[in-house]
Tab-separated table of C-alpha atoms in Angstrom:
chain	number	residue	atom	x	y	z
A	1	UNK	CA	-0.060	-0.060	-0.004
A	2	UNK	CA	1.520	3.450	-0.922
A	3	UNK	CA	2.528	5.863	1.889
A	4	UNK	CA	0.601	8.518	0.139
A	5	UNK	CA	-2.985	7.296	-1.101
A	6	UNK	CA	-4.154	8.796	-4.387
A	7	UNK	CA	-6.992	10.538	-2.454
A	8	UNK	CA	-4.228	12.329	-0.215
A	9	UNK	CA	-1.964	13.286	-3.275
A	10	UNK	CA	-5.069	14.507	-4.915
A	11	UNK	CA	-6.091	16.769	-2.194
A	12	UNK	CA	-2.555	18.163	-1.751
A	13	UNK	CA	-2.589	18.789	-5.506
A	14	UNK	CA	-5.889	20.738	-5.542
A	15	UNK	CA	-4.662	22.881	-2.640
A	16	UNK	CA	-1.644	23.851	-4.632
A	17	UNK	CA	-3.845	24.378	-7.663
A	18	UNK	CA	-6.038	26.761	-5.741
A	19	UNK	CA	-2.994	28.456	-4.270
A	20	UNK	CA	-1.379	29.339	-7.865
A	21	UNK	CA	-4.677	29.794	-9.850
A	22	UNK	CA	-6.434	31.875	-7.016
A	23	UNK	CA	-4.125	34.647	-6.626
A	24	UNK	CA	-5.531	37.802	-8.301
A	25	UNK	CA	-5.299	40.441	-5.568
A	26	UNK	CA	-3.541	41.060	-2.212
A	27	UNK	CA	-0.354	39.666	-1.215
A	28	UNK	CA	0.757	40.758	2.200
A	29	UNK	CA	3.966	39.194	2.697
A	30	UNK	CA	7.008	40.273	0.559
A	31	UNK	CA	10.380	38.178	0.911
A	32	UNK	CA	13.669	39.636	-0.296
A	33	UNK	CA	15.647	37.317	-2.129
A	34	UNK	CA	19.568	37.750	-2.431
A	35	UNK	CA	21.578	36.742	-5.419
A	36	UNK	CA	20.103	35.795	-8.843
A	37	UNK	CA	18.161	32.893	-8.030
A	38	UNK	CA	15.678	32.930	-5.215
A	39	UNK	CA	16.797	30.522	-2.014
A	40	UNK	CA	14.850	27.679	-1.153
A	41	UNK	CA	15.027	26.797	2.683
A	42	UNK	CA	15.155	23.255	3.727
A	43	UNK	CA	13.561	21.574	6.966
A	44	UNK	CA	16.234	19.365	8.726
A	45	UNK	CA	14.703	16.248	10.281
A	46	UNK	CA	16.209	13.687	12.663
A	47	UNK	CA	15.170	10.399	13.243
A	48	UNK	CA	16.664	7.174	14.614
A	49	UNK	CA	20.171	8.358	14.282
A	50	UNK	CA	19.756	9.735	10.728
A	51	UNK	CA	19.460	13.196	9.347
A	52	UNK	CA	17.490	14.178	6.309
A	53	UNK	CA	17.317	17.316	4.551
A	54	UNK	CA	13.517	18.148	3.304
A	55	UNK	CA	13.549	20.325	0.291
A	56	UNK	CA	10.085	22.209	-0.540
A	57	UNK	CA	7.496	20.007	-1.785
A	58	UNK	CA	5.978	22.978	-3.533
A	59	UNK	CA	7.089	26.787	-3.449
A	60	UNK	CA	6.140	30.048	-5.208
A	61	UNK	CA	8.135	33.091	-5.233
A	62	UNK	CA	6.561	35.827	-3.418
A	63	UNK	CA	8.272	38.125	-5.241
A	64	UNK	CA	7.411	37.291	-8.755
A	65	UNK	CA	3.606	36.805	-7.384
A	66	UNK	CA	3.663	40.237	-6.051
A	67	UNK	CA	4.798	41.446	-9.267
A	68	UNK	CA	1.844	39.594	-10.968
A	69	UNK	CA	-0.592	41.059	-8.465
A	70	UNK	CA	0.452	44.730	-9.338
A	71	UNK	CA	0.479	43.749	-13.016
A	72	UNK	CA	-3.068	42.512	-12.703
A	73	UNK	CA	-4.647	44.606	-9.686
A	74	UNK	CA	-7.758	46.194	-11.013
A	75	UNK	CA	-7.681	44.424	-14.123
A	76	UNK	CA	-10.776	42.342	-15.093
A	77	UNK	CA	-9.985	38.984	-16.573
A	78	UNK	CA	-12.757	38.757	-19.304
A	79	UNK	CA	-11.410	36.635	-22.373
A	80	UNK	CA	-9.765	33.289	-22.376
A	81	UNK	CA	-6.544	34.613	-23.765
A	82	UNK	CA	-6.308	37.374	-20.732
A	83	UNK	CA	-6.796	34.151	-18.281
A	84	UNK	CA	-4.477	32.043	-20.143
A	85	UNK	CA	-1.821	34.701	-19.548
A	86	UNK	CA	-2.796	35.180	-15.955
A	87	UNK	CA	-2.389	31.237	-15.359
A	88	UNK	CA	0.947	31.335	-17.264
A	89	UNK	CA	2.541	33.970	-15.434
A	90	UNK	CA	1.547	32.562	-12.122
A	91	UNK	CA	2.787	28.921	-13.204
A	92	UNK	CA	6.016	30.443	-14.054
A	93	UNK	CA	6.097	31.967	-10.214
A	94	UNK	CA	5.994	28.713	-8.961
A	95	UNK	CA	8.242	25.496	-8.850
A	96	UNK	CA	7.199	22.116	-9.940
A	97	UNK	CA	5.762	19.955	-7.166
A	98	UNK	CA	8.457	17.814	-5.930
A	99	UNK	CA	8.196	14.118	-4.181
A	100	UNK	CA	8.262	13.974	-0.426
A	101	UNK	CA	10.770	11.829	0.970
A	102	UNK	CA	10.240	8.922	3.154
A	103	UNK	CA	11.961	9.300	6.732
A	104	UNK	CA	12.904	5.758	8.455
A	105	UNK	CA	12.339	5.882	12.283
A	106	UNK	CA	11.928	3.201	15.114
A	107	UNK	CA	8.789	2.672	17.000
A	108	UNK	CA	9.581	4.469	20.518
A	109	UNK	CA	11.880	7.113	18.905
A	110	UNK	CA	10.985	10.860	18.319
A	111	UNK	CA	11.067	12.842	15.204
A	112	UNK	CA	12.957	15.742	15.602
A	113	UNK	CA	12.820	18.610	13.028
A	114	UNK	CA	14.607	22.277	12.902
A	115	UNK	CA	12.811	24.778	11.294
A	116	UNK	CA	14.580	27.290	8.842
A	117	UNK	CA	13.885	31.248	9.564
A	118	UNK	CA	11.497	31.308	6.559
A	119	UNK	CA	9.232	28.927	8.450
A	120	UNK	CA	9.737	29.861	12.345
A	121	UNK	CA	9.912	33.469	11.485
A	122	UNK	CA	6.606	33.441	9.776
A	123	UNK	CA	2.975	32.496	10.541
A	124	UNK	CA	3.022	28.725	9.448
A	125	UNK	CA	0.643	26.021	9.626
A	126	UNK	CA	1.921	22.481	10.703
A	127	UNK	CA	0.140	19.254	10.125
A	128	UNK	CA	1.131	15.673	11.100
A	129	UNK	CA	-0.974	12.246	10.327
A	130	UNK	CA	-0.904	9.107	12.629
A	131	UNK	CA	-2.130	6.191	11.256
A	132	UNK	CA	-3.264	5.965	7.743
A	133	UNK	CA	-6.086	7.427	5.349
A	134	UNK	CA	-7.001	4.040	4.398
A	135	UNK	CA	-7.728	3.130	7.959
A	136	UNK	CA	-7.715	4.757	11.580
A	137	UNK	CA	-6.081	8.095	11.524
A	138	UNK	CA	-5.456	11.022	13.747
A	139	UNK	CA	-4.568	14.239	12.355
A	140	UNK	CA	-2.909	17.040	14.570
A	141	UNK	CA	-3.117	20.489	12.958
A	142	UNK	CA	-1.664	23.588	14.652
A	143	UNK	CA	-1.269	27.134	13.239
A	144	UNK	CA	1.929	28.971	14.559
A	145	UNK	CA	2.680	32.479	15.339
A	146	UNK	CA	6.225	34.086	14.220
A	147	UNK	CA	9.119	33.182	16.217
A	148	UNK	CA	6.901	30.591	18.239
A	149	UNK	CA	8.638	27.404	17.543
A	150	UNK	CA	12.154	27.078	15.790
A	151	UNK	CA	12.070	23.273	16.255
A	152	UNK	CA	9.328	20.440	16.842
A	153	UNK	CA	9.500	17.076	18.062
A	154	UNK	CA	6.831	14.127	17.651
A	155	UNK	CA	6.716	10.633	18.912
A	156	UNK	CA	6.877	7.822	16.126
A	157	UNK	CA	3.649	6.413	17.771
A	158	UNK	CA	0.616	8.120	19.400
A	159	UNK	CA	-2.197	6.457	20.941
A	160	UNK	CA	-0.711	3.115	19.097
A	161	UNK	CA	-0.780	4.869	15.573
A	162	UNK	CA	2.267	5.490	13.933
A	163	UNK	CA	3.291	8.743	12.843
A	164	UNK	CA	2.830	8.776	8.849
A	165	UNK	CA	2.905	12.378	7.561
A	166	UNK	CA	4.379	15.902	8.391
A	167	UNK	CA	3.518	18.924	6.539
A	168	UNK	CA	4.556	22.503	7.286
A	169	UNK	CA	2.620	25.348	5.357
A	170	UNK	CA	3.717	29.056	4.589
A	171	UNK	CA	0.121	30.614	3.997
A	172	UNK	CA	-0.474	34.028	2.172
A	173	UNK	CA	-3.877	35.925	1.894
A	174	UNK	CA	-5.507	36.458	-1.812
A	175	UNK	CA	-8.552	37.488	-2.912
A	176	UNK	CA	-10.980	34.995	-4.268
A	177	UNK	CA	-11.925	36.536	-7.855
A	178	UNK	CA	-15.293	34.697	-7.754
A	179	UNK	CA	-16.187	35.529	-4.169
A	180	UNK	CA	-14.543	38.923	-3.596
A	181	UNK	CA	-13.445	37.393	-0.302
A	182	UNK	CA	-9.792	37.007	1.200
A	183	UNK	CA	-8.620	33.250	1.775
A	184	UNK	CA	-5.365	31.814	2.725
A	185	UNK	CA	-3.524	29.375	0.553
A	186	UNK	CA	-0.094	28.031	1.158
A	187	UNK	CA	2.641	29.676	-1.196
A	188	UNK	CA	5.134	26.958	0.240
A	189	UNK	CA	5.041	23.417	1.540
A	190	UNK	CA	7.741	21.182	3.088
A	191	UNK	CA	6.367	17.574	3.639
A	192	UNK	CA	7.911	14.195	4.219
A	193	UNK	CA	6.528	10.487	5.261
A	194	UNK	CA	7.466	8.546	7.841
A	195	UNK	CA	7.933	4.674	7.836
A	196	UNK	CA	7.847	3.661	10.932
A	197	UNK	CA	9.381	0.023	11.932
A	198	UNK	CA	9.134	-1.962	15.049
């Protein structure tokens, strides 16, 4: 049985599509990049004597999205060509979705995560899935304030359910062009699976 069932991957992909396609107005967070290429921060994960560097699963460049926002702010997208142009610009601002690594851990150990400043210094959403989406599972989801956490530690087993998935998301506020309401969608996601052995 795959660690990430098709239903879970479909939901994760849908969230990222909304993040890319739903950007039509205000972006409240600006990031300054140094050098020619933007920096992609990583999460350092330690479990059962091994350290793994987790790259972003999905990442959108906020500076590029800000430029798109300024260009299209107040512009009514009324033709298929305009919509295609906007979608192409938004897609170019985001990296292709990656593949989450699998962290091997022993039952009874902990999974320790060291967060980069890009995550710890911003509001972020943390999610941990214990168990399996195809069976009994428990989801732990917490929103953290900037500077609240620089590291996290989780047991590999909780209430007899093994840790399966860990995810960090950086949200941004966008205006939904269909409703005119502000909503929060992730512009960057770090995710990894955990294979717990006895």
